[in-house]
Amino acid sequence: MDIDQLVPFPKNPTIASVFREMGWIEELGAGVVTFRTFCPMFYAGNLPEIEDGDVFRCTLILSDEGGQKGGQTNTPDMVLQLIKSNPKITRKEIAESIWIAPSAIQKHINALKENKLIKRIGGDRSGYWAVMDKAK
């Protein structure tokens, strides 16, 4: 199945709505799309293979290369991808998503702004990130 053709929907709407009411999930049925978005960053560019029938199966081929040189991922690209997926994301949320300190995230944000890849629109609390055309 081509993952780009997947439309987000919960497998069990009753359970999903309970989790949403509890604040454990943000958007019903969007996990597969989110997973597909971030797999290339963490798994050496590999995309998952999705089978959706009676049983939902997701296969991810892991590489011994571990992403980029030395097994490290490209943090600025990860930050940019997170901002693209949620323009209202906070520095703290980015830090929690990729498991590095908020101060380190600020350095990456500053570099993205200097390279004119992102721009802050509005204030810290009510604003959002705009991804510039050359970063899309």
mmCIF file of the C-alpha atoms, coordinates in Angstrom:
data_MODEL
# 
_entry.id   MODEL 
# 
loop_
_atom_site.group_PDB 
_atom_site.id 
_atom_site.type_symbol 
_atom_site.label_atom_id 
_atom_site.label_alt_id 
_atom_site.label_comp_id 
_atom_site.label_asym_id 
_atom_site.label_entity_id 
_atom_site.label_seq_id 
_atom_site.pdbx_PDB_ins_code 
_atom_site.Cartn_x 
_atom_site.Cartn_y 
_atom_site.Cartn_z 
_atom_site.occupancy 
_atom_site.B_iso_or_equiv 
_atom_site.pdbx_formal_charge 
_atom_site.auth_seq_id 
_atom_site.auth_comp_id 
_atom_site.auth_asym_id 
_atom_site.auth_atom_id 
_atom_site.pdbx_PDB_model_num 
ATOM 1   C CA . MET A 1 1   ? 0.000   0.000  0.000  1.00 0.00 ? 1   MET A CA 1 
ATOM 2   C CA . ASP A 1 2   ? 1.298   3.443  -0.900 1.00 0.00 ? 2   ASP A CA 1 
ATOM 3   C CA . ILE A 1 3   ? 1.551   5.356  2.359  1.00 0.00 ? 3   ILE A CA 1 
ATOM 4   C CA . ASP A 1 4   ? 0.861   8.661  0.594  1.00 0.00 ? 4   ASP A CA 1 
ATOM 5   C CA . GLN A 1 5   ? -2.638  7.344  -0.147 1.00 0.00 ? 5   GLN A CA 1 
ATOM 6   C CA . LEU A 1 6   ? -3.403  6.677  3.518  1.00 0.00 ? 6   LEU A CA 1 
ATOM 7   C CA . VAL A 1 7   ? -6.131  8.847  4.948  1.00 0.00 ? 7   VAL A CA 1 
ATOM 8   C CA . PRO A 1 8   ? -5.900  9.331  8.714  1.00 0.00 ? 8   PRO A CA 1 
ATOM 9   C CA . PHE A 1 9   ? -8.640  7.435  10.505 1.00 0.00 ? 9   PHE A CA 1 
ATOM 10  C CA . PRO A 1 10  ? -8.719  5.663  13.861 1.00 0.00 ? 10  PRO A CA 1 
ATOM 11  C CA . LYS A 1 11  ? -8.894  1.859  13.781 1.00 0.00 ? 11  LYS A CA 1 
ATOM 12  C CA . ASN A 1 12  ? -11.142 1.926  16.845 1.00 0.00 ? 12  ASN A CA 1 
ATOM 13  C CA . PRO A 1 13  ? -12.993 5.263  16.983 1.00 0.00 ? 13  PRO A CA 1 
ATOM 14  C CA . THR A 1 14  ? -14.486 4.605  20.431 1.00 0.00 ? 14  THR A CA 1 
ATOM 15  C CA . ILE A 1 15  ? -11.122 4.012  22.102 1.00 0.00 ? 15  ILE A CA 1 
ATOM 16  C CA . ALA A 1 16  ? -9.502  6.826  20.109 1.00 0.00 ? 16  ALA A CA 1 
ATOM 17  C CA . SER A 1 17  ? -12.160 9.323  21.228 1.00 0.00 ? 17  SER A CA 1 
ATOM 18  C CA . VAL A 1 18  ? -11.619 8.345  24.881 1.00 0.00 ? 18  VAL A CA 1 
ATOM 19  C CA . PHE A 1 19  ? -7.857  8.872  24.504 1.00 0.00 ? 19  PHE A CA 1 
ATOM 20  C CA . ARG A 1 20  ? -8.476  12.209 22.819 1.00 0.00 ? 20  ARG A CA 1 
ATOM 21  C CA . GLU A 1 21  ? -10.760 13.356 25.639 1.00 0.00 ? 21  GLU A CA 1 
ATOM 22  C CA . MET A 1 22  ? -8.051  12.375 28.130 1.00 0.00 ? 22  MET A CA 1 
ATOM 23  C CA . GLY A 1 23  ? -5.505  14.452 26.194 1.00 0.00 ? 23  GLY A CA 1 
ATOM 24  C CA . TRP A 1 24  ? -3.360  11.444 25.290 1.00 0.00 ? 24  TRP A CA 1 
ATOM 25  C CA . ILE A 1 25  ? -3.659  12.008 21.542 1.00 0.00 ? 25  ILE A CA 1 
ATOM 26  C CA . GLU A 1 26  ? -3.973  15.175 19.485 1.00 0.00 ? 26  GLU A CA 1 
ATOM 27  C CA . GLU A 1 27  ? -5.541  14.087 16.225 1.00 0.00 ? 27  GLU A CA 1 
ATOM 28  C CA . LEU A 1 28  ? -7.521  10.938 15.640 1.00 0.00 ? 28  LEU A CA 1 
ATOM 29  C CA . GLY A 1 29  ? -5.833  8.462  13.331 1.00 0.00 ? 29  GLY A CA 1 
ATOM 30  C CA . ALA A 1 30  ? -2.845  10.607 12.362 1.00 0.00 ? 30  ALA A CA 1 
ATOM 31  C CA . GLY A 1 31  ? -0.168  8.344  13.866 1.00 0.00 ? 31  GLY A CA 1 
ATOM 32  C CA . VAL A 1 32  ? 0.726   6.517  10.649 1.00 0.00 ? 32  VAL A CA 1 
ATOM 33  C CA . VAL A 1 33  ? 1.140   9.741  8.703  1.00 0.00 ? 33  VAL A CA 1 
ATOM 34  C CA . THR A 1 34  ? 3.288   11.211 11.495 1.00 0.00 ? 34  THR A CA 1 
ATOM 35  C CA . PHE A 1 35  ? 5.322   8.009  11.702 1.00 0.00 ? 35  PHE A CA 1 
ATOM 36  C CA . ARG A 1 36  ? 5.942   8.102  7.953  1.00 0.00 ? 36  ARG A CA 1 
ATOM 37  C CA . THR A 1 37  ? 7.001   11.746 8.139  1.00 0.00 ? 37  THR A CA 1 
ATOM 38  C CA . PHE A 1 38  ? 9.723   11.142 10.727 1.00 0.00 ? 38  PHE A CA 1 
ATOM 39  C CA . CYS A 1 39  ? 11.027  7.698  9.730  1.00 0.00 ? 39  CYS A CA 1 
ATOM 40  C CA . PRO A 1 40  ? 13.491  9.005  7.141  1.00 0.00 ? 40  PRO A CA 1 
ATOM 41  C CA . MET A 1 41  ? 15.138  11.226 9.756  1.00 0.00 ? 41  MET A CA 1 
ATOM 42  C CA . PHE A 1 42  ? 15.714  8.436  12.248 1.00 0.00 ? 42  PHE A CA 1 
ATOM 43  C CA . TYR A 1 43  ? 16.187  5.397  10.030 1.00 0.00 ? 43  TYR A CA 1 
ATOM 44  C CA . ALA A 1 44  ? 18.694  6.310  7.324  1.00 0.00 ? 44  ALA A CA 1 
ATOM 45  C CA . GLY A 1 45  ? 16.045  7.520  4.898  1.00 0.00 ? 45  GLY A CA 1 
ATOM 46  C CA . ASN A 1 46  ? 14.062  4.280  4.995  1.00 0.00 ? 46  ASN A CA 1 
ATOM 47  C CA . LEU A 1 47  ? 10.295  4.551  4.709  1.00 0.00 ? 47  LEU A CA 1 
ATOM 48  C CA . PRO A 1 48  ? 7.995   2.026  6.363  1.00 0.00 ? 48  PRO A CA 1 
ATOM 49  C CA . GLU A 1 49  ? 6.085   -0.541 4.332  1.00 0.00 ? 49  GLU A CA 1 
ATOM 50  C CA . ILE A 1 50  ? 2.391   -0.418 5.277  1.00 0.00 ? 50  ILE A CA 1 
ATOM 51  C CA . GLU A 1 51  ? -0.094  -3.283 4.889  1.00 0.00 ? 51  GLU A CA 1 
ATOM 52  C CA . ASP A 1 52  ? -3.629  -2.436 5.917  1.00 0.00 ? 52  ASP A CA 1 
ATOM 53  C CA . GLY A 1 53  ? -6.178  -5.222 5.725  1.00 0.00 ? 53  GLY A CA 1 
ATOM 54  C CA . ASP A 1 54  ? -7.646  -7.446 8.412  1.00 0.00 ? 54  ASP A CA 1 
ATOM 55  C CA . VAL A 1 55  ? -4.381  -6.898 10.271 1.00 0.00 ? 55  VAL A CA 1 
ATOM 56  C CA . PHE A 1 56  ? -2.431  -3.648 10.190 1.00 0.00 ? 56  PHE A CA 1 
ATOM 57  C CA . ARG A 1 57  ? 1.279   -4.264 9.646  1.00 0.00 ? 57  ARG A CA 1 
ATOM 58  C CA . CYS A 1 58  ? 4.103   -1.759 9.440  1.00 0.00 ? 58  CYS A CA 1 
ATOM 59  C CA . THR A 1 59  ? 7.581   -2.952 8.469  1.00 0.00 ? 59  THR A CA 1 
ATOM 60  C CA . LEU A 1 60  ? 10.603  -0.707 8.849  1.00 0.00 ? 60  LEU A CA 1 
ATOM 61  C CA . ILE A 1 61  ? 13.901  -1.845 7.373  1.00 0.00 ? 61  ILE A CA 1 
ATOM 62  C CA . LEU A 1 62  ? 16.708  -0.780 9.679  1.00 0.00 ? 62  LEU A CA 1 
ATOM 63  C CA . SER A 1 63  ? 20.128  0.002  8.316  1.00 0.00 ? 63  SER A CA 1 
ATOM 64  C CA . ASP A 1 64  ? 23.465  -0.691 9.950  1.00 0.00 ? 64  ASP A CA 1 
ATOM 65  C CA . GLU A 1 65  ? 24.469  2.791  8.830  1.00 0.00 ? 65  GLU A CA 1 
ATOM 66  C CA . GLY A 1 66  ? 22.172  4.376  11.435 1.00 0.00 ? 66  GLY A CA 1 
ATOM 67  C CA . GLY A 1 67  ? 21.385  7.516  9.489  1.00 0.00 ? 67  GLY A CA 1 
ATOM 68  C CA . GLN A 1 68  ? 24.195  9.911  8.829  1.00 0.00 ? 68  GLN A CA 1 
ATOM 69  C CA . LYS A 1 69  ? 27.900  9.526  9.503  1.00 0.00 ? 69  LYS A CA 1 
ATOM 70  C CA . GLY A 1 70  ? 28.646  8.204  12.966 1.00 0.00 ? 70  GLY A CA 1 
ATOM 71  C CA . GLY A 1 71  ? 25.039  7.140  13.551 1.00 0.00 ? 71  GLY A CA 1 
ATOM 72  C CA . GLN A 1 72  ? 23.921  10.719 14.167 1.00 0.00 ? 72  GLN A CA 1 
ATOM 73  C CA . THR A 1 73  ? 20.877  12.317 12.657 1.00 0.00 ? 73  THR A CA 1 
ATOM 74  C CA . ASN A 1 74  ? 20.745  15.790 11.160 1.00 0.00 ? 74  ASN A CA 1 
ATOM 75  C CA . THR A 1 75  ? 19.215  17.780 14.022 1.00 0.00 ? 75  THR A CA 1 
ATOM 76  C CA . PRO A 1 76  ? 18.496  20.996 12.063 1.00 0.00 ? 76  PRO A CA 1 
ATOM 77  C CA . ASP A 1 77  ? 16.531  18.956 9.507  1.00 0.00 ? 77  ASP A CA 1 
ATOM 78  C CA . MET A 1 78  ? 14.614  17.283 12.317 1.00 0.00 ? 78  MET A CA 1 
ATOM 79  C CA . VAL A 1 79  ? 13.791  20.672 13.867 1.00 0.00 ? 79  VAL A CA 1 
ATOM 80  C CA . LEU A 1 80  ? 12.679  22.014 10.477 1.00 0.00 ? 80  LEU A CA 1 
ATOM 81  C CA . GLN A 1 81  ? 10.499  18.945 9.860  1.00 0.00 ? 81  GLN A CA 1 
ATOM 82  C CA . LEU A 1 82  ? 8.830   19.327 13.260 1.00 0.00 ? 82  LEU A CA 1 
ATOM 83  C CA . ILE A 1 83  ? 8.149   23.010 12.558 1.00 0.00 ? 83  ILE A CA 1 
ATOM 84  C CA . LYS A 1 84  ? 6.685   22.123 9.141  1.00 0.00 ? 84  LYS A CA 1 
ATOM 85  C CA . SER A 1 85  ? 4.376   19.559 10.710 1.00 0.00 ? 85  SER A CA 1 
ATOM 86  C CA . ASN A 1 86  ? 3.258   21.938 13.503 1.00 0.00 ? 86  ASN A CA 1 
ATOM 87  C CA . PRO A 1 87  ? 3.933   25.665 12.946 1.00 0.00 ? 87  PRO A CA 1 
ATOM 88  C CA . LYS A 1 88  ? 2.807   26.441 16.518 1.00 0.00 ? 88  LYS A CA 1 
ATOM 89  C CA . ILE A 1 89  ? 5.243   23.980 18.107 1.00 0.00 ? 89  ILE A CA 1 
ATOM 90  C CA . THR A 1 90  ? 7.224   25.271 21.073 1.00 0.00 ? 90  THR A CA 1 
ATOM 91  C CA . ARG A 1 91  ? 10.940  24.966 21.698 1.00 0.00 ? 91  ARG A CA 1 
ATOM 92  C CA . LYS A 1 92  ? 10.159  22.691 24.652 1.00 0.00 ? 92  LYS A CA 1 
ATOM 93  C CA . GLU A 1 93  ? 7.993   20.413 22.482 1.00 0.00 ? 93  GLU A CA 1 
ATOM 94  C CA . ILE A 1 94  ? 10.746  20.187 19.869 1.00 0.00 ? 94  ILE A CA 1 
ATOM 95  C CA . ALA A 1 95  ? 13.285  19.325 22.568 1.00 0.00 ? 95  ALA A CA 1 
ATOM 96  C CA . GLU A 1 96  ? 11.037  16.600 23.979 1.00 0.00 ? 96  GLU A CA 1 
ATOM 97  C CA . SER A 1 97  ? 10.426  15.168 20.503 1.00 0.00 ? 97  SER A CA 1 
ATOM 98  C CA . ILE A 1 98  ? 14.094  14.692 19.650 1.00 0.00 ? 98  ILE A CA 1 
ATOM 99  C CA . TRP A 1 99  ? 15.456  14.291 23.162 1.00 0.00 ? 99  TRP A CA 1 
ATOM 100 C CA . ILE A 1 100 ? 17.888  17.174 23.362 1.00 0.00 ? 100 ILE A CA 1 
ATOM 101 C CA . ALA A 1 101 ? 18.048  20.237 25.626 1.00 0.00 ? 101 ALA A CA 1 
ATOM 102 C CA . PRO A 1 102 ? 15.857  23.266 24.840 1.00 0.00 ? 102 PRO A CA 1 
ATOM 103 C CA . SER A 1 103 ? 18.991  25.437 24.793 1.00 0.00 ? 103 SER A CA 1 
ATOM 104 C CA . ALA A 1 104 ? 20.401  23.265 21.991 1.00 0.00 ? 104 ALA A CA 1 
ATOM 105 C CA . ILE A 1 105 ? 17.104  23.595 20.129 1.00 0.00 ? 105 ILE A CA 1 
ATOM 106 C CA . GLN A 1 106 ? 17.410  27.384 20.354 1.00 0.00 ? 106 GLN A CA 1 
ATOM 107 C CA . LYS A 1 107 ? 20.809  27.203 18.602 1.00 0.00 ? 107 LYS A CA 1 
ATOM 108 C CA . HIS A 1 108 ? 19.279  25.183 15.769 1.00 0.00 ? 108 HIS A CA 1 
ATOM 109 C CA . ILE A 1 109 ? 16.320  27.569 15.515 1.00 0.00 ? 109 ILE A CA 1 
ATOM 110 C CA . ASN A 1 110 ? 18.715  30.524 15.363 1.00 0.00 ? 110 ASN A CA 1 
ATOM 111 C CA . ALA A 1 111 ? 20.682  28.825 12.567 1.00 0.00 ? 111 ALA A CA 1 
ATOM 112 C CA . LEU A 1 112 ? 17.477  28.099 10.618 1.00 0.00 ? 112 LEU A CA 1 
ATOM 113 C CA . LYS A 1 113 ? 16.444  31.753 10.993 1.00 0.00 ? 113 LYS A CA 1 
ATOM 114 C CA . GLU A 1 114 ? 19.904  32.994 9.919  1.00 0.00 ? 114 GLU A CA 1 
ATOM 115 C CA . ASN A 1 115 ? 19.704  30.770 6.837  1.00 0.00 ? 115 ASN A CA 1 
ATOM 116 C CA . LYS A 1 116 ? 16.245  32.235 6.129  1.00 0.00 ? 116 LYS A CA 1 
ATOM 117 C CA . LEU A 1 117 ? 14.575  28.830 6.294  1.00 0.00 ? 117 LEU A CA 1 
ATOM 118 C CA . ILE A 1 118 ? 12.088  29.824 8.998  1.00 0.00 ? 118 ILE A CA 1 
ATOM 119 C CA . LYS A 1 119 ? 10.617  33.062 10.288 1.00 0.00 ? 119 LYS A CA 1 
ATOM 120 C CA . ARG A 1 120 ? 8.676   33.772 13.469 1.00 0.00 ? 120 ARG A CA 1 
ATOM 121 C CA . ILE A 1 121 ? 5.307   35.424 12.932 1.00 0.00 ? 121 ILE A CA 1 
ATOM 122 C CA . GLY A 1 122 ? 3.824   37.019 16.059 1.00 0.00 ? 122 GLY A CA 1 
ATOM 123 C CA . GLY A 1 123 ? 4.863   36.711 19.674 1.00 0.00 ? 123 GLY A CA 1 
ATOM 124 C CA . ASP A 1 124 ? 6.181   33.793 21.687 1.00 0.00 ? 124 ASP A CA 1 
ATOM 125 C CA . ARG A 1 125 ? 2.795   32.712 23.026 1.00 0.00 ? 125 ARG A CA 1 
ATOM 126 C CA . SER A 1 126 ? 0.414   33.517 20.188 1.00 0.00 ? 126 SER A CA 1 
ATOM 127 C CA . GLY A 1 127 ? 2.754   33.339 17.190 1.00 0.00 ? 127 GLY A CA 1 
ATOM 128 C CA . TYR A 1 128 ? 3.756   30.587 14.805 1.00 0.00 ? 128 TYR A CA 1 
ATOM 129 C CA . TRP A 1 129 ? 6.636   29.557 12.544 1.00 0.00 ? 129 TRP A CA 1 
ATOM 130 C CA . ALA A 1 130 ? 6.532   30.268 8.828  1.00 0.00 ? 130 ALA A CA 1 
ATOM 131 C CA . VAL A 1 131 ? 8.631   27.945 6.683  1.00 0.00 ? 131 VAL A CA 1 
ATOM 132 C CA . MET A 1 132 ? 10.181  29.917 3.859  1.00 0.00 ? 132 MET A CA 1 
ATOM 133 C CA . ASP A 1 133 ? 9.762   28.769 0.243  1.00 0.00 ? 133 ASP A CA 1 
ATOM 134 C CA . LYS A 1 134 ? 13.322  27.521 -0.229 1.00 0.00 ? 134 LYS A CA 1 
ATOM 135 C CA . ALA A 1 135 ? 12.939  25.156 2.765  1.00 0.00 ? 135 ALA A CA 1 
ATOM 136 C CA . LYS A 1 136 ? 9.802   23.409 1.432  1.00 0.00 ? 136 LYS A CA 1 
# 
